[in-house]
Coordinates of C-alpha atoms in Angstrom, one line a residue:
X1 CA 113.5 92.3 160.1
X2 CA 114.1 95.9 159.1
X3 CA 116.9 94.6 156.7
X4 CA 114.7 92.1 155.1
X5 CA 111.9 94.8 154.6
X6 CA 114.2 97.2 153.2
X7 CA 115.6 94.6 150.8
X8 CA 112.3 93.4 149.6
X9 CA 111.2 97.1 149.0
X10 CA 114.2 97.5 146.8
X11 CA 113.7 94.3 144.9
X12 CA 111.2 95.5 142.4
X13 CA 113.3 98.4 141.5
X14 CA 116.3 96.3 140.7
X15 CA 114.6 93.4 138.8
X16 CA 113.8 93.9 135.1
X17 CA 111.9 91.4 133.0
X18 CA 112.9 91.6 129.3
X19 CA 109.9 91.3 126.9
X20 CA 110.2 88.4 124.8
X21 CA 111.2 89.1 121.2
X22 CA 108.6 88.5 118.7
X23 CA 109.1 85.3 116.7
X24 CA 106.5 85.7 114.3
X25 CA 104.1 88.4 113.1
X26 CA 102.2 89.9 110.2
X27 CA 103.0 92.9 108.0
X28 CA 100.1 94.6 106.5
X29 CA 99.7 97.1 103.8
X30 CA 100.5 100.9 104.4
X31 CA 98.8 102.1 101.2
X32 CA 96.2 100.3 99.1
X33 CA 94.5 101.6 95.7
X34 CA 91.9 100.4 93.6
X35 CA 93.2 100.3 90.0
X36 CA 90.2 100.8 87.2
X37 CA 91.3 98.6 84.3
X38 CA 89.1 100.8 81.9
X39 CA 90.2 104.4 82.9
X40 CA 93.7 103.2 84.3
X41 CA 93.2 105.4 87.2
X42 CA 94.1 104.6 90.8
X43 CA 91.9 105.5 93.8
X44 CA 92.9 105.2 97.6
X45 CA 90.8 102.5 99.3
X46 CA 90.3 100.7 102.6
X47 CA 89.3 97.4 101.0
X48 CA 90.5 95.0 98.4
X49 CA 88.5 95.1 95.2
X50 CA 89.2 92.7 92.5
X51 CA 86.3 92.5 89.9
X52 CA 85.8 91.1 86.6
X53 CA 82.1 91.5 85.8
X54 CA 80.8 92.4 82.3
X55 CA 82.6 95.8 81.5
X56 CA 83.7 96.5 85.0
X57 CA 87.3 95.3 86.0
X58 CA 89.3 96.4 88.9
X59 CA 92.4 95.3 90.5
X60 CA 94.1 96.4 93.9
X61 CA 97.5 97.8 94.3
X62 CA 99.4 97.4 97.7
X63 CA 102.6 98.8 99.5
X64 CA 103.4 96.4 102.2
X65 CA 106.4 97.5 104.4
X66 CA 108.1 94.3 105.9
X67 CA 109.6 95.3 109.3
X68 CA 113.2 94.8 110.4
X69 CA 112.0 92.4 113.1
X70 CA 111.4 89.9 110.2
X71 CA 115.3 89.9 109.2
X72 CA 116.3 86.4 108.5
X73 CA 112.9 85.0 108.7
X74 CA 110.6 83.3 106.1
X75 CA 107.7 85.3 104.8
X76 CA 104.4 84.2 103.2
X77 CA 101.4 85.6 101.6
X78 CA 98.1 85.5 103.5
X79 CA 94.7 86.6 102.4
X80 CA 91.6 86.0 104.5
X81 CA 87.9 86.9 104.3
X82 CA 84.7 85.9 105.6
X83 CA 81.3 84.9 104.2
X84 CA 79.9 88.4 105.1
X85 CA 82.4 89.9 102.5
X86 CA 81.2 90.4 98.9
X87 CA 82.6 87.3 97.4
X88 CA 81.0 85.9 94.0
X89 CA 82.0 84.0 90.9
X90 CA 85.4 82.1 91.0
X91 CA 86.3 83.8 94.4
X92 CA 89.9 83.6 93.2
X93 CA 92.6 86.2 93.0
X94 CA 95.9 86.4 91.0
X95 CA 98.6 88.1 92.7
X96 CA 101.5 89.9 90.8
X97 CA 104.9 91.7 91.7
X98 CA 104.6 95.2 90.3
X99 CA 107.4 97.6 89.1
X100 CA 106.0 101.0 91.0
X101 CA 108.2 102.2 93.7
X102 CA 105.8 104.5 95.6
X103 CA 101.9 103.7 95.4
X104 CA 101.3 107.1 97.2
X105 CA 102.3 109.0 94.1
X106 CA 101.0 106.6 91.6
X107 CA 97.7 108.1 90.2
X108 CA 97.2 106.0 87.1
X109 CA 98.7 102.6 85.8
X110 CA 99.6 99.5 87.7
X111 CA 103.1 98.6 86.3
X112 CA 102.5 94.9 86.5
X113 CA 105.5 92.7 86.5
X114 CA 105.2 88.9 87.1
X115 CA 102.6 86.4 88.5
X116 CA 103.4 85.3 92.0
X117 CA 100.5 83.2 93.0
X118 CA 96.9 82.2 92.5
X119 CA 94.7 81.8 95.5
X120 CA 91.1 80.6 96.0
X121 CA 88.6 81.3 98.9
X122 CA 88.2 78.2 101.1
X123 CA 84.7 78.9 103.0
X124 CA 85.7 76.3 105.6
X125 CA 88.6 78.3 106.8
X126 CA 88.3 81.8 105.4
X127 CA 91.6 81.8 104.0
X128 CA 92.5 82.1 100.2
X129 CA 94.4 78.9 99.5
X130 CA 97.1 78.7 97.0
X131 CA 96.2 76.9 93.8
X132 CA 99.3 75.1 92.6
X133 CA 97.7 73.5 89.4
X134 CA 97.3 77.0 87.9
X135 CA 100.4 79.1 89.0
X136 CA 103.4 77.9 90.8
X137 CA 103.3 80.4 94.0
X138 CA 106.6 82.0 94.8
X139 CA 105.2 83.8 97.8
X140 CA 104.0 80.7 99.7
X141 CA 107.3 80.8 101.6
X142 CA 110.1 83.2 100.7
X143 CA 113.0 84.9 102.4
X144 CA 111.6 88.1 104.3
X145 CA 112.9 91.3 102.5
X146 CA 113.1 92.9 106.0
X147 CA 113.3 96.8 106.0
X148 CA 111.8 96.8 102.3
X149 CA 108.3 97.6 100.8
X150 CA 106.7 94.9 98.7
X151 CA 104.6 96.4 95.8
X152 CA 101.8 93.8 94.8
X153 CA 98.6 93.6 92.8
X154 CA 95.7 91.5 93.2
X155 CA 93.5 90.8 90.1
X156 CA 90.3 88.9 89.4
X157 CA 90.3 85.5 87.7
X158 CA 88.1 84.3 85.0
X159 CA 85.1 85.8 83.5
X160 CA 83.0 86.6 86.6
X161 CA 84.8 87.1 89.7
X162 CA 84.3 89.5 92.6
X163 CA 86.3 89.8 95.9
X164 CA 85.5 92.8 97.8
X165 CA 87.1 92.5 101.2
X166 CA 87.7 95.1 103.9
X167 CA 91.7 95.5 104.7
X168 CA 93.1 95.5 108.3
X169 CA 95.9 98.0 108.3
X170 CA 97.2 96.9 111.7
X171 CA 98.3 93.6 113.4
X172 CA 96.8 93.3 116.8
X173 CA 99.5 90.7 117.9
X174 CA 96.8 88.0 118.3
X175 CA 94.5 87.6 115.2
X176 CA 95.3 87.1 111.6
X177 CA 94.6 90.5 109.8
X178 CA 91.7 90.6 107.4
X179 CA 92.4 91.0 103.7
X180 CA 96.0 90.8 102.8
X181 CA 99.0 90.2 104.8
X182 CA 102.5 88.9 104.8
X183 CA 103.0 86.4 107.6
X184 CA 106.7 86.3 108.9
X185 CA 108.3 83.4 111.0

């Protein structure tokens, strides 16, 4: 009996349970800035603001680091909002790849390169769905650039469009982040 009790007492010290490796996740922006089209200035922000309304026009710039855990996986752009967010007009966003390399130090300009998708808000799901008839999306599913930083921009679509959406800067492991994220699977 003493041997059994001693053996059971040692058992927890000798067994280890490995945590399962993450098979999917979401990368979120590390830096976000609002680009004022009229002044060409960039201002740090905690929300996406793509506005085209009369003389006002803004876009949003992002640095999105893709974690090493995404190596060999597929990535895809995700943008979510709720009816409580300020969404008006076409409620659409054009996404672009940009040529800046460090958004922290980019005080003006956007260095826009090429379009990567057009997305439109779907109130039934809260997702901005890909609009394939207007732009062929290149970021719906693409090889994850693990360990690299994506430099993207969101811009308003049409004559009147407002998308003001608070940004989540962390993934809680359960819920899809609010605003822009890159899902990897």
